[in-house]
CSV table of C-alpha atoms in Angstrom, one decimal:
chain,number,residue,atom,x,y,z
A,20,MET,CA,0.0,0.0,0.0
A,21,TRP,CA,1.0,3.6,-0.3
A,22,SER,CA,2.0,6.5,2.0
A,23,TYR,CA,2.3,10.1,1.1
A,24,GLU,CA,5.2,12.4,2.1
A,25,LYS,CA,4.2,16.1,2.1
A,26,ARG,CA,7.3,17.1,0.1
A,27,LEU,CA,8.3,17.1,-3.6
A,28,GLN,CA,11.1,14.7,-4.5
A,29,TYR,CA,12.9,17.6,-6.1
A,30,PRO,CA,12.1,21.3,-5.5
A,31,VAL,CA,9.9,23.2,-7.9
A,32,ASN,CA,10.1,27.0,-7.4
A,33,ILE,CA,9.0,28.8,-10.6
A,34,THR,CA,8.3,32.5,-10.4
A,35,THR,CA,7.7,33.4,-14.0
A,36,PRO,CA,4.4,32.3,-15.6
A,37,ASN,CA,4.7,30.8,-19.1
A,38,ALA,CA,1.6,29.5,-21.0
A,39,LYS,CA,3.6,28.2,-23.9
A,40,LEU,CA,5.8,25.9,-21.7
A,41,ALA,CA,2.8,24.8,-19.7
A,42,GLU,CA,1.1,23.7,-22.9
A,43,VAL,CA,3.9,21.3,-23.7
A,44,ILE,CA,5.0,20.2,-20.3
A,45,ILE,CA,1.4,18.9,-19.6
A,46,SER,CA,2.4,16.0,-21.9
A,47,GLN,CA,4.6,14.6,-19.2
A,48,TYR,CA,1.5,14.6,-16.9
A,49,GLY,CA,-1.0,12.8,-19.1
A,50,GLY,CA,0.6,12.2,-22.4
A,51,PRO,CA,1.7,9.0,-24.2
A,52,ASP,CA,5.1,8.9,-22.6
A,53,GLY,CA,4.3,10.8,-19.4
A,54,GLU,CA,4.6,10.0,-15.7
A,55,MET,CA,0.9,8.9,-15.3
A,56,GLY,CA,1.4,6.2,-18.0
A,57,ALA,CA,4.7,5.2,-16.5
A,58,SER,CA,3.4,4.7,-12.9
A,59,MET,CA,0.2,2.9,-14.1
A,60,ARG,CA,2.3,0.7,-16.4
A,61,TYR,CA,4.8,-0.5,-13.9
A,62,LEU,CA,2.4,-0.8,-11.0
A,63,SER,CA,-0.1,-2.7,-13.1
A,64,GLN,CA,2.6,-5.1,-14.5
A,65,ARG,CA,3.5,-6.3,-11.0
A,66,TYR,CA,0.7,-8.8,-10.4
A,67,GLY,CA,1.5,-12.3,-11.6
A,68,VAL,CA,5.3,-11.6,-11.6
A,69,PRO,CA,6.7,-14.8,-10.2
A,70,TYR,CA,10.1,-13.3,-9.1
A,71,PRO,CA,10.0,-11.0,-6.1
A,72,GLU,CA,13.1,-8.9,-7.1
A,73,ILE,CA,11.4,-8.0,-10.4
A,74,ALA,CA,8.2,-7.2,-8.6
A,75,ALA,CA,10.3,-5.0,-6.3
A,76,VAL,CA,11.8,-3.1,-9.3
A,77,LEU,CA,8.3,-2.5,-10.7
A,78,THR,CA,6.9,-1.4,-7.3
A,79,ASP,CA,9.8,1.0,-6.4
A,80,ILE,CA,10.1,2.6,-9.8
A,81,GLY,CA,6.3,2.8,-10.2
A,82,THR,CA,6.1,4.6,-6.9
A,83,GLU,CA,8.9,7.0,-7.8
A,84,GLU,CA,7.0,7.8,-11.0
A,85,LEU,CA,4.0,8.9,-8.9
A,86,ALA,CA,6.3,11.4,-7.2
A,87,HIS,CA,7.4,12.6,-10.6
A,88,LEU,CA,3.7,13.0,-11.7
A,89,GLU,CA,3.3,15.3,-8.7
A,90,MET,CA,6.4,17.3,-9.7
A,91,VAL,CA,5.1,17.8,-13.3
A,92,ALA,CA,1.7,18.9,-12.0
A,93,ALA,CA,3.5,21.4,-9.7
A,94,ILE,CA,5.5,22.7,-12.6
A,95,VAL,CA,2.4,23.2,-14.8
A,96,HIS,CA,0.5,24.8,-11.8
A,97,GLN,CA,3.3,27.3,-11.1
A,98,LEU,CA,3.6,28.1,-14.8
A,99,THR,CA,-0.1,28.9,-15.1
A,100,LYS,CA,-1.3,30.2,-11.7
A,101,ASN,CA,-0.4,33.8,-12.3
A,102,LEU,CA,-1.2,34.1,-16.0
A,103,SER,CA,-3.2,37.1,-17.1
A,104,MET,CA,-6.3,36.7,-19.2
A,105,GLU,CA,-4.4,38.3,-22.1
A,106,GLU,CA,-1.5,35.8,-21.8
A,107,ILE,CA,-4.0,33.0,-21.8
A,108,GLU,CA,-6.0,34.3,-24.7
A,109,ASN,CA,-2.9,34.9,-26.8
A,110,SER,CA,-1.5,31.5,-26.3
A,111,GLY,CA,-2.2,27.9,-27.4
A,112,PHE,CA,-3.1,27.3,-23.7
A,113,LYS,CA,-6.6,28.9,-24.2
A,114,ALA,CA,-8.1,25.7,-25.5
A,115,TYR,CA,-7.1,23.9,-22.3
A,116,TYR,CA,-8.2,26.9,-20.2
A,117,VAL,CA,-11.7,26.9,-21.5
A,118,ASP,CA,-12.3,23.3,-20.4
A,119,HIS,CA,-10.1,23.2,-17.2
A,120,THR,CA,-9.4,26.8,-16.3
A,121,ILE,CA,-5.9,26.4,-14.7
A,122,GLY,CA,-6.8,23.1,-13.0
A,123,ILE,CA,-4.6,20.1,-13.7
A,124,TRP,CA,-6.1,17.5,-16.0
A,125,PRO,CA,-4.2,14.6,-17.6
A,126,GLN,CA,-3.8,15.1,-21.3
A,127,ALA,CA,-1.1,15.1,-24.0
A,128,ALA,CA,0.1,18.4,-25.3
A,129,GLY,CA,-1.9,17.7,-28.5
A,130,GLY,CA,-5.1,17.3,-26.4
A,131,ILE,CA,-5.6,13.6,-26.3
A,132,PRO,CA,-6.8,12.6,-22.8
A,133,PHE,CA,-4.8,10.2,-20.8
A,134,ASN,CA,-6.0,6.7,-21.4
A,135,ALA,CA,-4.8,3.1,-20.9
A,136,CYS,CA,-4.0,2.7,-24.6
A,137,GLU,CA,-0.9,4.8,-23.7
A,138,PHE,CA,0.7,1.8,-22.0
A,139,GLN,CA,0.6,-2.0,-22.2
A,140,SER,CA,0.6,-4.7,-19.5
A,141,LYS,CA,1.0,-7.8,-21.6
A,142,GLY,CA,1.2,-10.4,-18.8
A,143,ASP,CA,4.5,-11.7,-20.3
A,144,LEU,CA,7.5,-10.7,-18.3
A,145,ILE,CA,10.0,-10.5,-21.2
A,146,THR,CA,7.5,-8.4,-23.2
A,147,ASP,CA,6.6,-6.2,-20.3
A,148,LEU,CA,10.3,-5.4,-19.4
A,149,PHE,CA,11.0,-4.4,-23.1
A,150,GLU,CA,7.9,-2.2,-22.9
A,151,ASP,CA,9.3,-0.6,-19.8
A,152,MET,CA,12.8,0.0,-21.2
A,153,ALA,CA,11.1,1.5,-24.3
A,154,ALA,CA,8.9,3.7,-22.1
A,155,GLU,CA,11.9,5.1,-20.3
A,156,GLN,CA,13.6,6.0,-23.5
A,157,LYS,CA,10.4,7.6,-24.8
A,158,ALA,CA,10.1,9.7,-21.7
A,159,ARG,CA,13.8,10.7,-22.0
A,160,THR,CA,13.3,11.9,-25.5
A,161,THR,CA,10.2,13.9,-24.5
A,162,TYR,CA,12.3,15.6,-21.8
A,163,ASP,CA,15.0,16.3,-24.4
A,164,ASN,CA,12.4,17.9,-26.6
A,165,ILE,CA,11.1,20.0,-23.7
A,166,LEU,CA,14.7,21.0,-22.7
A,167,ARG,CA,15.3,22.5,-26.1
A,168,MET,CA,12.4,24.9,-25.6
A,169,ILE,CA,13.3,26.1,-22.1
A,170,LYS,CA,15.4,29.2,-21.3
A,171,ASP,CA,14.3,29.7,-17.7
A,172,PRO,CA,16.6,27.9,-15.3
A,173,GLU,CA,13.8,27.6,-12.7
A,174,VAL,CA,12.0,25.3,-15.1
A,175,CYS,CA,15.1,23.7,-16.6
A,176,ASP,CA,16.3,22.5,-13.2
A,177,PRO,CA,13.5,20.0,-12.2
A,178,ILE,CA,13.0,19.0,-15.9
A,179,ARG,CA,16.7,18.0,-16.1
A,180,PHE,CA,16.3,16.0,-12.9
A,181,LEU,CA,13.3,14.1,-14.2
A,182,ARG,CA,15.1,13.3,-17.4
A,183,GLN,CA,18.1,11.9,-15.6
A,184,ARG,CA,15.8,9.6,-13.6
A,185,GLU,CA,14.6,8.0,-16.9
A,186,VAL,CA,18.2,7.0,-17.7
A,187,VAL,CA,18.6,5.3,-14.3
A,188,HIS,CA,15.3,3.6,-14.6
A,189,PHE,CA,16.1,2.3,-18.0
A,190,GLN,CA,19.2,0.7,-16.5
A,191,ARG,CA,17.2,-0.9,-13.7
A,192,PHE,CA,14.6,-2.5,-16.1
A,193,GLY,CA,17.5,-3.7,-18.2
A,194,GLU,CA,19.0,-5.3,-15.1
A,195,ALA,CA,15.6,-6.9,-14.2
A,196,LEU,CA,15.6,-8.4,-17.7
A,197,ARG,CA,19.1,-9.8,-17.0
A,198,LEU,CA,17.9,-11.4,-13.8
A,199,LEU,CA,15.0,-12.9,-15.7
A,200,GLN,CA,17.3,-14.2,-18.5
A,201,GLU,CA,19.3,-16.0,-15.7
A,202,LYS,CA,16.2,-17.9,-14.7
A,203,LEU,CA,15.1,-18.9,-18.2
A,204,ASP,CA,16.5,-21.4,-20.7
A,205,SER,CA,19.1,-19.5,-22.8
A,206,LYS,CA,18.7,-22.0,-25.6
A,207,ASN,CA,15.2,-20.6,-26.1
A,208,PHE,CA,14.0,-17.7,-23.9
A,209,TYR,CA,10.6,-17.8,-25.5
A,210,ILE,CA,9.7,-21.5,-24.9
A,211,CYS,CA,7.1,-20.5,-22.3
A,212,ASN,CA,5.7,-17.5,-20.4
A,213,PRO,CA,6.9,-17.5,-16.8
A,214,GLU,CA,3.8,-15.5,-15.7
A,215,PHE,CA,1.4,-18.0,-17.1
A,216,ASP,CA,2.8,-21.4,-17.9
A,217,THR,CA,3.5,-23.7,-15.0
A,218,ASN,CA,6.5,-25.5,-16.6
A,219,CYS,CA,8.5,-22.3,-16.9
A,220,GLY,CA,11.5,-20.5,-15.5
A,221,CYS,CA,13.0,-23.5,-13.7
A,222,ASN,CA,16.3,-23.5,-15.7
A,223,CYS,CA,15.3,-26.8,-17.1
A,224,LYS,CA,16.4,-27.8,-20.6
B,14,MET,CA,12.7,34.9,11.0
B,15,ASN,CA,15.5,34.8,8.4
B,16,GLN,CA,17.4,32.4,10.6
B,17,ASN,CA,14.4,30.1,10.8
B,18,MET,CA,13.9,30.1,7.0
B,19,THR,CA,17.6,29.3,6.5
B,20,GLU,CA,17.4,26.4,9.0
B,21,LYS,CA,14.2,25.2,7.4
B,22,ARG,CA,15.7,25.2,4.0
B,23,ARG,CA,18.9,23.5,5.2
B,24,LEU,CA,17.0,20.7,6.9
B,25,LEU,CA,14.7,20.2,3.9
B,26,ARG,CA,17.7,20.1,1.6
B,27,ASP,CA,19.2,17.4,3.8
B,28,ILE,CA,16.0,15.4,3.8
B,29,ASN,CA,15.7,15.7,0.0
B,30,VAL,CA,19.4,14.6,-0.5
B,31,LEU,CA,19.2,11.7,2.0
B,32,ASP,CA,15.9,10.4,0.8
B,33,PHE,CA,17.1,10.6,-2.8
B,34,THR,CA,20.2,8.7,-1.9
B,35,THR,CA,18.2,6.0,-0.2
B,36,THR,CA,15.8,5.8,-3.2
B,37,GLU,CA,18.7,5.3,-5.6
B,38,LEU,CA,20.2,2.6,-3.3
B,39,ARG,CA,16.9,0.8,-2.9
B,40,GLU,CA,16.4,0.7,-6.7
B,41,TYR,CA,20.0,-0.6,-7.1
B,42,LEU,CA,19.5,-3.2,-4.4
B,43,ASP,CA,16.3,-4.5,-6.0
B,44,THR,CA,18.5,-5.8,-8.9
B,45,HIS,CA,21.7,-6.4,-6.7
B,46,PRO,CA,20.1,-7.8,-3.5
B,47,TYR,CA,23.4,-9.4,-2.2
B,48,ASP,CA,25.6,-6.3,-2.5
B,49,THR,CA,26.5,-5.9,1.2
B,50,ASP,CA,28.4,-2.6,0.6
B,51,ALA,CA,25.3,-1.1,-0.8
B,52,ILE,CA,23.2,-2.5,2.0
B,53,SER,CA,25.5,-0.8,4.6
B,54,TYR,CA,25.4,2.5,2.7
B,55,PHE,CA,21.6,2.2,2.7
B,56,HIS,CA,21.4,1.7,6.5
B,57,ARG,CA,23.8,4.6,7.2
B,58,TYR,CA,21.9,7.1,5.1
B,59,ASN,CA,18.5,5.8,6.1
B,60,GLY,CA,19.5,6.4,9.8
B,61,MET,CA,20.6,9.9,9.0
B,62,LEU,CA,17.4,10.6,7.1
B,63,HIS,CA,15.3,9.4,10.0
B,64,GLN,CA,17.1,11.8,12.4
B,65,VAL,CA,16.8,14.8,10.1
B,66,THR,CA,13.2,14.1,9.5
B,67,LYS,CA,12.5,14.0,13.2
B,68,GLU,CA,14.3,17.3,13.7
B,69,TYR,CA,12.4,19.0,10.8
B,70,THR,CA,9.1,17.7,12.0
B,71,ALA,CA,9.7,19.0,15.6
B,72,LYS,CA,10.6,22.5,14.3
B,73,PHE,CA,8.5,23.0,11.2
B,74,GLY,CA,5.7,20.5,11.1
B,75,PRO,CA,5.0,17.0,9.7
B,76,ILE,CA,6.0,15.7,6.2
B,77,ARG,CA,5.4,12.0,6.9
B,78,GLN,CA,2.1,10.4,7.9
B,79,ASP,CA,3.8,8.2,10.5
B,80,MET,CA,5.5,11.2,12.1
B,81,PRO,CA,2.7,13.7,12.8
B,82,GLY,CA,4.8,15.6,15.5
B,83,ASN,CA,4.0,16.3,19.1
B,84,CYS,CA,1.6,19.3,18.6
B,85,MET,CA,-1.7,18.6,20.5
B,86,ASP,CA,-3.7,21.7,19.6
B,87,GLU,CA,-3.3,21.9,15.9
B,88,TRP,CA,-3.4,19.1,13.2
B,89,LYS,CA,-0.5,20.6,11.2
B,90,TRP,CA,-0.6,17.8,8.6
B,91,ALA,CA,-3.8,19.5,7.4
B,92,THR,CA,-3.1,23.2,8.2
B,93,SER,CA,0.4,23.5,6.8
B,94,PRO,CA,0.8,24.5,3.1
B,95,MET,CA,1.1,21.9,0.3
B,96,PRO,CA,4.6,21.5,-1.1
B,97,TRP,CA,3.8,23.3,-4.4
B,98,GLU,CA,2.5,26.3,-2.5
B,99,GLY,CA,5.5,27.2,-0.3
B,100,GLY,CA,5.4,24.1,1.8
B,101,ALA,CA,8.2,21.6,2.0
B,102,CYS,CA,9.8,22.4,-1.3
C,23,MET,CA,37.2,-10.4,-28.1
C,24,GLN,CA,37.6,-10.5,-24.3
C,25,ARG,CA,34.7,-12.2,-22.5
C,26,PRO,CA,32.9,-9.6,-20.2
C,27,GLN,CA,33.1,-10.0,-16.5
C,28,ARG,CA,29.9,-11.0,-14.8
C,29,PRO,CA,30.9,-12.2,-11.4
C,30,PHE,CA,27.3,-12.4,-10.1
C,31,MET,CA,26.1,-14.8,-12.8
C,32,ASN,CA,26.5,-18.5,-13.1
C,33,ASP,CA,27.9,-19.6,-16.4
C,34,MET,CA,24.7,-21.0,-17.9
C,35,MET,CA,24.4,-18.2,-20.4
C,36,GLY,CA,27.8,-18.6,-22.0
C,37,ASN,CA,27.9,-16.1,-24.9
C,38,PHE,CA,24.9,-13.9,-25.6
C,39,PRO,CA,22.4,-15.9,-27.7
C,40,ILE,CA,20.8,-13.9,-30.5
C,41,ALA,CA,17.1,-13.1,-30.7
C,42,MET,CA,17.4,-11.3,-27.4
C,43,ALA,CA,18.8,-8.0,-26.1
C,44,TYR,CA,21.0,-7.5,-23.0
C,45,VAL,CA,21.7,-4.6,-20.8
C,46,PRO,CA,25.0,-5.0,-18.8
C,47,MET,CA,24.6,-5.1,-15.0
C,48,GLN,CA,26.0,-2.1,-13.1
C,49,GLN,CA,29.0,-3.5,-11.2
C,50,ALA,CA,30.7,-2.4,-8.0
C,51,PRO,CA,29.3,1.1,-8.4
C,52,VAL,CA,31.1,4.2,-7.2
C,53,LEU,CA,28.9,7.0,-5.6
C,54,TYR,CA,29.4,10.7,-6.0
C,55,GLU,CA,31.3,12.0,-3.0
C,56,ASN,CA,29.1,15.1,-2.8
C,57,LEU,CA,25.6,13.8,-2.4
C,58,GLU,CA,24.0,17.2,-2.7
C,59,GLU,CA,25.7,17.6,-6.2
C,60,ALA,CA,24.5,14.0,-7.0
C,61,PHE,CA,20.9,15.0,-6.0
C,62,ASN,CA,21.1,18.1,-8.3
C,63,ARG,CA,22.3,16.0,-11.2
C,64,GLY,CA,19.6,13.3,-10.7
C,65,THR,CA,21.7,10.3,-9.8
C,66,ILE,CA,24.2,9.2,-7.1
C,67,PHE,CA,26.1,7.1,-9.7
C,68,PRO,CA,28.5,9.1,-11.9
C,69,GLU,CA,28.5,6.3,-14.5
C,70,LEU,CA,24.8,6.7,-15.0
C,71,ASP,CA,25.0,10.5,-15.3
C,72,LYS,CA,24.2,11.2,-19.0
C,73,PRO,CA,23.2,14.9,-19.5
C,74,PHE,CA,21.5,16.3,-22.6
C,75,LYS,CA,23.2,19.0,-24.6
C,76,GLY,CA,21.4,18.8,-28.0
C,77,ARG,CA,20.6,22.0,-29.9
C,78,ARG,CA,18.7,22.5,-33.2
C,79,GLY,CA,20.9,25.3,-34.5
C,80,LYS,CA,20.8,26.3,-38.2
C,81,ARG,CA,20.2,23.5,-40.8
């Protein structure tokens, strides 16, 4: 189960409003490669995982992604809370504003609402771990794209932190896959699904 | 007042740094569960984190649900600002 | 080519069979001495610290 700590994992202190940045950074809240997808993906994939170390990786990283979700929301909130009506009306943010004012609602920058099609939980451990490694790379690229657009160091700072976390998480999922490979038959890793087939993952030939 | 703000910021920075260190070590240990060096590092920093959190809580209010502080006349968990509004950030 | 060191693994895998991808395990990691700097950078492990410096520029 989960506890909440009344603290952001990394500080977010943005003093200059910016509708244009808010419009794109919201993608890391509810977009296809964002933190909501990441946390739901990893936390959903845990059930049925027969190896506790791999379930531990999914739990701990999935939990950290919830903390990142909170940080992204804090960034968008601070970028928008002091916007004037003129700034809103003259920006691409006005479409979001009309439906949500400056509330936080999970959607991609392009407007597609967050939905479960943005992640997969395939129930096959090899497949899910590759999904997770790909997810971390996609998130990293999204942060790269955001970083190219930012000149304000107050925004840059937490975004750079979030991006670096993706690199570390990629490594951990890759290591989880190595641990799994150890437990499977290297002559044919795909002979069975360790989450579903009972004759699986016993190092038998 | 200024001294208070500096001390609050200092303690919070320590909490952030120590919690981050233990998070990184936990995630490393999930895939390296028999690395005894990493386990000792974890216990060391986790102990320090616990101490600093207790100190911060006593002086500036609670950040953990299991450490609500000693205050008997105000439920500071609810009355203190959220972290994105000038709280623990 | 020299065989990579994998002290934690048993030898069942031998070489790396094809039709699979492999991420090397982090081994005997070093931590940043200054943990506050590590926090600011987003990792306590210097070997995982991979900053982004891309710029579009003129094409």
